[in-house]
Short mmCIF file of N, CA, C and O in Angstrom, two decimals:
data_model
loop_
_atom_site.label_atom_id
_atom_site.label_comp_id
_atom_site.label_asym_id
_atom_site.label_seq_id
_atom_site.Cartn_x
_atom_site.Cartn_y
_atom_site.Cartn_z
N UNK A 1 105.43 86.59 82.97
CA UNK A 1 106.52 87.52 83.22
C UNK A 1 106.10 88.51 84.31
O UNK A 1 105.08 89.19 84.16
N UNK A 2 106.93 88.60 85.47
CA UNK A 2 106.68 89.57 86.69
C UNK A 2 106.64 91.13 86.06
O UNK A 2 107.47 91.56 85.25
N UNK A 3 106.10 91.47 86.31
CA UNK A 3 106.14 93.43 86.08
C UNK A 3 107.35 93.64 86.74
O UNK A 3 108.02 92.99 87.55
N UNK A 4 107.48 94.92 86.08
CA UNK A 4 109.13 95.64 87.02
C UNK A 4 108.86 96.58 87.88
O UNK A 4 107.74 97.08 87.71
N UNK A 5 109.65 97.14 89.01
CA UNK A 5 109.72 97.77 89.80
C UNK A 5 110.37 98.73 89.51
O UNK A 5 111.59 98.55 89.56
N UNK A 6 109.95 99.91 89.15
CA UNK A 6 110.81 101.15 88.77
C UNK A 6 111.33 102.06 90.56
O UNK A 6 110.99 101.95 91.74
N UNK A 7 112.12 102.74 89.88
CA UNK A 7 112.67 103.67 91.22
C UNK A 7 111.26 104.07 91.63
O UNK A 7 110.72 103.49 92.58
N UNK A 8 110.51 105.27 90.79
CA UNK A 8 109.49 105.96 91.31
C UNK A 8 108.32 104.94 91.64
O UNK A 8 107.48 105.36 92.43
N UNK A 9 108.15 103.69 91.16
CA UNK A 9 106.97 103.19 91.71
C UNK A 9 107.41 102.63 92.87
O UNK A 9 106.51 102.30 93.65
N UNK A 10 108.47 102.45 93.20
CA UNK A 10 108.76 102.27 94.61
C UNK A 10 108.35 103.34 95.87
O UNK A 10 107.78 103.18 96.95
N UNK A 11 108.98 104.61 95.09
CA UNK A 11 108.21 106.49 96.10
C UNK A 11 107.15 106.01 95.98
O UNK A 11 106.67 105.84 97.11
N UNK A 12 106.24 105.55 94.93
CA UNK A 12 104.94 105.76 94.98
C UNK A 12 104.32 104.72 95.96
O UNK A 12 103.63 105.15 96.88
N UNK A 13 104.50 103.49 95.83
CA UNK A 13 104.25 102.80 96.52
C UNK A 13 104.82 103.26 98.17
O UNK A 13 103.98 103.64 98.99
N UNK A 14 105.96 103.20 98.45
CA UNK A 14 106.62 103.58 99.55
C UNK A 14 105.79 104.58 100.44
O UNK A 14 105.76 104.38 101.65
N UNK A 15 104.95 105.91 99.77
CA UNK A 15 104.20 106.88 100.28
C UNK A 15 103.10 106.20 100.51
O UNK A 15 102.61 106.46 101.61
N UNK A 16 102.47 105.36 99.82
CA UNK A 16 100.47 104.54 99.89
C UNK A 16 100.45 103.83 101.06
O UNK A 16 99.52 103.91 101.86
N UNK A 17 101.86 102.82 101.26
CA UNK A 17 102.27 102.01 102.29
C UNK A 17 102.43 102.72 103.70
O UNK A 17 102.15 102.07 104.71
N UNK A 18 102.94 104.25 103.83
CA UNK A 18 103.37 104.52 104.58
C UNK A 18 102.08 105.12 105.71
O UNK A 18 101.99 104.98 106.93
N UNK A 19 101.32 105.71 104.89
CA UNK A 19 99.61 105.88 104.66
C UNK A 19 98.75 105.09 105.30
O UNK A 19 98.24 105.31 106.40
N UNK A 20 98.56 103.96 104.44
CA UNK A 20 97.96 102.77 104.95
C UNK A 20 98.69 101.85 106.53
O UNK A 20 98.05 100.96 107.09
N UNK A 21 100.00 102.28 106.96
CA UNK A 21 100.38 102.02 107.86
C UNK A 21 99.97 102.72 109.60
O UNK A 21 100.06 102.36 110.77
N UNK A 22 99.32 104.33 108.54
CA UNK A 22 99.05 105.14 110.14
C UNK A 22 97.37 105.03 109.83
O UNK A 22 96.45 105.44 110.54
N UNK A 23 97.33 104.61 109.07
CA UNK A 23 95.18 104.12 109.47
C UNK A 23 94.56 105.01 107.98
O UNK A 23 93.38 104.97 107.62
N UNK A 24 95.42 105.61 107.43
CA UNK A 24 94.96 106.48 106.40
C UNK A 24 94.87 105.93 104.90
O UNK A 24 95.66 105.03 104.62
N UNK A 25 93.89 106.40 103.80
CA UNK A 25 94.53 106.23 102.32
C UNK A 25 94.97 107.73 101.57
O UNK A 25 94.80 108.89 101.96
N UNK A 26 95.47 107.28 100.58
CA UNK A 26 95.86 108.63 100.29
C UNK A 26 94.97 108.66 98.60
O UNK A 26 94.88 107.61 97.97
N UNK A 27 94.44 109.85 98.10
CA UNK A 27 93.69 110.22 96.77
C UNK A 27 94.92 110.70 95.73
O UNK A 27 95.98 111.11 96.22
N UNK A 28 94.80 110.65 94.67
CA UNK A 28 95.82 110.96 93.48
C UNK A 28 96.54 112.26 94.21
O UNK A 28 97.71 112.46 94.53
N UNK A 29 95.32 113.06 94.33
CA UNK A 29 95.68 114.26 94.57
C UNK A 29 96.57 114.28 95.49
O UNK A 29 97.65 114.46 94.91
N UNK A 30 96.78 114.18 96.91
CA UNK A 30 97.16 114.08 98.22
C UNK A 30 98.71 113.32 97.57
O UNK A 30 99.76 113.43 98.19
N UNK A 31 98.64 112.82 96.71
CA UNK A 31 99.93 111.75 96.97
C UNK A 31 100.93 112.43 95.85
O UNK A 31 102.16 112.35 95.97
N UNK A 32 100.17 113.23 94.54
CA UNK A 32 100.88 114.14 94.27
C UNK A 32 101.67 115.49 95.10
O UNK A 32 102.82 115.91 94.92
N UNK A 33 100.85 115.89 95.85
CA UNK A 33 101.95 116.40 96.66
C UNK A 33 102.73 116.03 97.76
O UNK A 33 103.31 116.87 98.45
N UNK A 34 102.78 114.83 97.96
CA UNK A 34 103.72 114.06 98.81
C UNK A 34 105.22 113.40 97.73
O UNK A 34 106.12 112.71 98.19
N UNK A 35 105.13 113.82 96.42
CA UNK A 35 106.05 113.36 96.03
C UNK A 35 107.22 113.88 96.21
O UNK A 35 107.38 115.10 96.22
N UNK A 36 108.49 112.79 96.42
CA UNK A 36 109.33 114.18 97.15
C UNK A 36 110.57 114.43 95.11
O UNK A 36 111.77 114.70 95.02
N UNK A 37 109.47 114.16 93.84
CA UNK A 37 110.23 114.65 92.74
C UNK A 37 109.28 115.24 91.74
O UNK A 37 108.18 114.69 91.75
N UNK A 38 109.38 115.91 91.16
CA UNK A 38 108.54 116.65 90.39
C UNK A 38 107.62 116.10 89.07
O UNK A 38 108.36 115.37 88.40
N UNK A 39 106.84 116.15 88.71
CA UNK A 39 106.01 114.97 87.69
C UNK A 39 104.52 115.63 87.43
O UNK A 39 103.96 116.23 88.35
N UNK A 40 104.01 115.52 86.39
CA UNK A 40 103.23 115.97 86.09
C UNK A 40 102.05 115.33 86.53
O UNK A 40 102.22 114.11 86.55
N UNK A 41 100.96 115.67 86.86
CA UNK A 41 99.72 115.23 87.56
C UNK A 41 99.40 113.54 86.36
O UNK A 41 99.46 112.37 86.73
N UNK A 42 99.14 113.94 85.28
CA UNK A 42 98.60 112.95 84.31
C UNK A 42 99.62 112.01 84.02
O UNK A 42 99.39 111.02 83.34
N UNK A 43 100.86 112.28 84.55
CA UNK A 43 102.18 111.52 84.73
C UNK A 43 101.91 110.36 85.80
O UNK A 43 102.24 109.18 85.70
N UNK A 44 101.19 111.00 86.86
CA UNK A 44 101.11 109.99 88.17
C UNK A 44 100.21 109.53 88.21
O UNK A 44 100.00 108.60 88.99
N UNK A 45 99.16 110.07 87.24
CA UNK A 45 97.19 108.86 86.75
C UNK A 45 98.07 108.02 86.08
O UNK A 45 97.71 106.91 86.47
N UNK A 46 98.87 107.87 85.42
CA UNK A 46 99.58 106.82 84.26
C UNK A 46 100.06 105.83 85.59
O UNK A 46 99.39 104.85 85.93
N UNK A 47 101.16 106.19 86.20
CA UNK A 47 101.76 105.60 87.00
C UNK A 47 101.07 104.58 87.74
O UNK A 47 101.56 103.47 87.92
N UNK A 48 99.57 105.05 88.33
CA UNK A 48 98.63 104.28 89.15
C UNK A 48 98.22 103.79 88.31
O UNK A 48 98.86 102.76 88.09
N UNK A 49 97.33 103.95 87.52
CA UNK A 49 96.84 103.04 86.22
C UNK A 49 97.48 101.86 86.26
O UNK A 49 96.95 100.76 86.38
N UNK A 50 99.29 102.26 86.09
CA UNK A 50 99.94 100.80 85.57
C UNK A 50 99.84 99.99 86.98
O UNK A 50 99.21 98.94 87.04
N UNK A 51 100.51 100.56 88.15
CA UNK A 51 99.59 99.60 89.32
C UNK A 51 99.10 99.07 89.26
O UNK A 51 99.34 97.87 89.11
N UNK A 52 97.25 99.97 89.39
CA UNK A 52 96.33 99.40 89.37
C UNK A 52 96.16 98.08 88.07
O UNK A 52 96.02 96.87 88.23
N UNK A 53 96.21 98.51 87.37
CA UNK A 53 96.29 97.03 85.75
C UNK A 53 97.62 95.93 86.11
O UNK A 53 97.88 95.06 85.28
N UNK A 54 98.45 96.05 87.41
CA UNK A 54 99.35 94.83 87.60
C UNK A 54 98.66 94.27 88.86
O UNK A 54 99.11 93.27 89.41
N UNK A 55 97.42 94.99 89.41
CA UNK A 55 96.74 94.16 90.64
C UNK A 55 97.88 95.23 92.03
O UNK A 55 97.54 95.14 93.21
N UNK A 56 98.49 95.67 91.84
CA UNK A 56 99.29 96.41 93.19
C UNK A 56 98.30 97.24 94.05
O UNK A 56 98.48 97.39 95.26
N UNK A 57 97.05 97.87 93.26
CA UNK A 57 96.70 98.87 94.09
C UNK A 57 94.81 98.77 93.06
O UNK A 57 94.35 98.60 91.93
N UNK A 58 94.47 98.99 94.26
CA UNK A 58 92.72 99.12 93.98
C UNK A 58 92.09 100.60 94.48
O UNK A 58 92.45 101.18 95.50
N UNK A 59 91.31 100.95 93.76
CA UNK A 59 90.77 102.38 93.98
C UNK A 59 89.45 101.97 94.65
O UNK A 59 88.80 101.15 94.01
N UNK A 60 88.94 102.39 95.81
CA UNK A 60 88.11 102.38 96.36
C UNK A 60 87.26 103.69 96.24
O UNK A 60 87.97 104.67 96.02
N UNK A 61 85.89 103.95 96.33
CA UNK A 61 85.37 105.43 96.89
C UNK A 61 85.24 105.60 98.10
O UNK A 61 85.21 104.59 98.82
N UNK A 62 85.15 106.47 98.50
CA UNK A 62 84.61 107.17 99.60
C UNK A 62 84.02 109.00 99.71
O UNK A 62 84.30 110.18 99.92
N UNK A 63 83.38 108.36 99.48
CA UNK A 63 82.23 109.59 99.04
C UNK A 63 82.52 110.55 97.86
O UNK A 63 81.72 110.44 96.92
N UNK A 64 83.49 111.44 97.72
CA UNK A 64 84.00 112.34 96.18
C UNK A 64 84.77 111.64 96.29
O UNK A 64 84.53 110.83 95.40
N UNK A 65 85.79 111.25 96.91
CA UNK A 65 86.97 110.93 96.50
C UNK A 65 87.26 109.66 95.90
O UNK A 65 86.32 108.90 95.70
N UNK A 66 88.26 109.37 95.63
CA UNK A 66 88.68 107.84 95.17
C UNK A 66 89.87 107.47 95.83
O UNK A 66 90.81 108.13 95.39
N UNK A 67 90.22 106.64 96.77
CA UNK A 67 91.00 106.30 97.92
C UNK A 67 92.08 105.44 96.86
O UNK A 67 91.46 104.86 95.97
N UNK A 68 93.48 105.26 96.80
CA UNK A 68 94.10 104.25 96.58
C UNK A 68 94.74 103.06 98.01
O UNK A 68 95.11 103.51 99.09
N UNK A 69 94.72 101.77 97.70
CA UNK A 69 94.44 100.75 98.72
C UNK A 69 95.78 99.87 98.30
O UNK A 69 95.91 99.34 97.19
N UNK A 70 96.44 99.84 99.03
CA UNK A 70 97.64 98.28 98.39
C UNK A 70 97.03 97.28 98.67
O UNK A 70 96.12 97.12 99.48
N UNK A 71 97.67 96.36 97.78
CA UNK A 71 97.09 95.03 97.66
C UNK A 71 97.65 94.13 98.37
O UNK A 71 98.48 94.77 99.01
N UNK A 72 97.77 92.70 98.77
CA UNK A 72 98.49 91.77 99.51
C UNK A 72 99.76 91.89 98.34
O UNK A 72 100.90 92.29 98.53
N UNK A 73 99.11 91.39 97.03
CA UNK A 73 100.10 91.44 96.41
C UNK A 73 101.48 92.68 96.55
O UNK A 73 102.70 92.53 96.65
N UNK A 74 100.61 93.90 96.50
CA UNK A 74 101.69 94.73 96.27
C UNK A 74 102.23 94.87 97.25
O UNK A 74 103.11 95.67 96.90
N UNK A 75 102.50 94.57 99.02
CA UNK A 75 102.93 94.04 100.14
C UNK A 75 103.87 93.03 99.51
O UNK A 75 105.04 93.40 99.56
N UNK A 76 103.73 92.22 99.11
CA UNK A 76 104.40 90.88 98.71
C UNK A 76 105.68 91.36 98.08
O UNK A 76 106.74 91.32 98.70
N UNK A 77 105.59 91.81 96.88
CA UNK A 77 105.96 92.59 95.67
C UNK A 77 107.24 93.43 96.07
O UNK A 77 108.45 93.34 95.83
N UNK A 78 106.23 94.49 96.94
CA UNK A 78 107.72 95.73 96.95
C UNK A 78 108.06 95.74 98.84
O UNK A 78 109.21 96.10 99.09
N UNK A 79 107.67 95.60 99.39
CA UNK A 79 107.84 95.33 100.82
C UNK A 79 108.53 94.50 100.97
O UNK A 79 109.27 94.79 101.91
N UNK A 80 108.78 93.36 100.48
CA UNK A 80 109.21 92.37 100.81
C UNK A 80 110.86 92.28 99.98
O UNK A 80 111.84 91.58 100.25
N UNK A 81 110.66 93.18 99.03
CA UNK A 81 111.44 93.13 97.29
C UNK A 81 112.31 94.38 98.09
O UNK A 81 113.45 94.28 97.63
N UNK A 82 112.29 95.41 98.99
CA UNK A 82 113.04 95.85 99.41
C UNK A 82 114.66 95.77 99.03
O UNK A 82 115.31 94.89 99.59
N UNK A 83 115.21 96.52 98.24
CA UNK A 83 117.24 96.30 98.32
C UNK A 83 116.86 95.17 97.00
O UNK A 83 117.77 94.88 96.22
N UNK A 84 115.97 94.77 96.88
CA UNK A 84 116.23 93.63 95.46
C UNK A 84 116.31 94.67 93.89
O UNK A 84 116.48 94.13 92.80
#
């Protein structure tokens, strides 16, 4: 069974993508305040979590931080899944 695509994991995704498009990643932190709706911090660790545990998104380090990365899959998924 495919995972679902909620409205907000689309923002969420939509912002990582947009990121990873100008050479950048974005950290929990950074992408919490890029949300353009209000949500609680441990709201949006849940959110990536479920990502990350459907394969959409991998956490990388880079030095303190922890980078989030899309996956081919999650390219496949919601890029492509656009209007679906």
């Amino acid at each position: 069974m495919k995972p679902l695509r909620t409205k907000k994991q689309r923002i969420i995704m939509d912002l990582i993508f947009r990121a990873a498009g100008e050479g950048s990643f974005l950290n929990i932190r950074t992408l919490h305040e890029r949300l353009p709706y209000t949500c609680a911090y441990g709201s949006l660790r849940r959110s990536i979590e479920h990502l990350e545990t459907n394969r959409f998104l991998v956490k990388e380090r880079a030095g303190l931080s922890v980078l989030l990365v899309p996956t081919k899959l999650a390219y496949d998924w919601f890029d492509a899944g656009r209007g679906s």
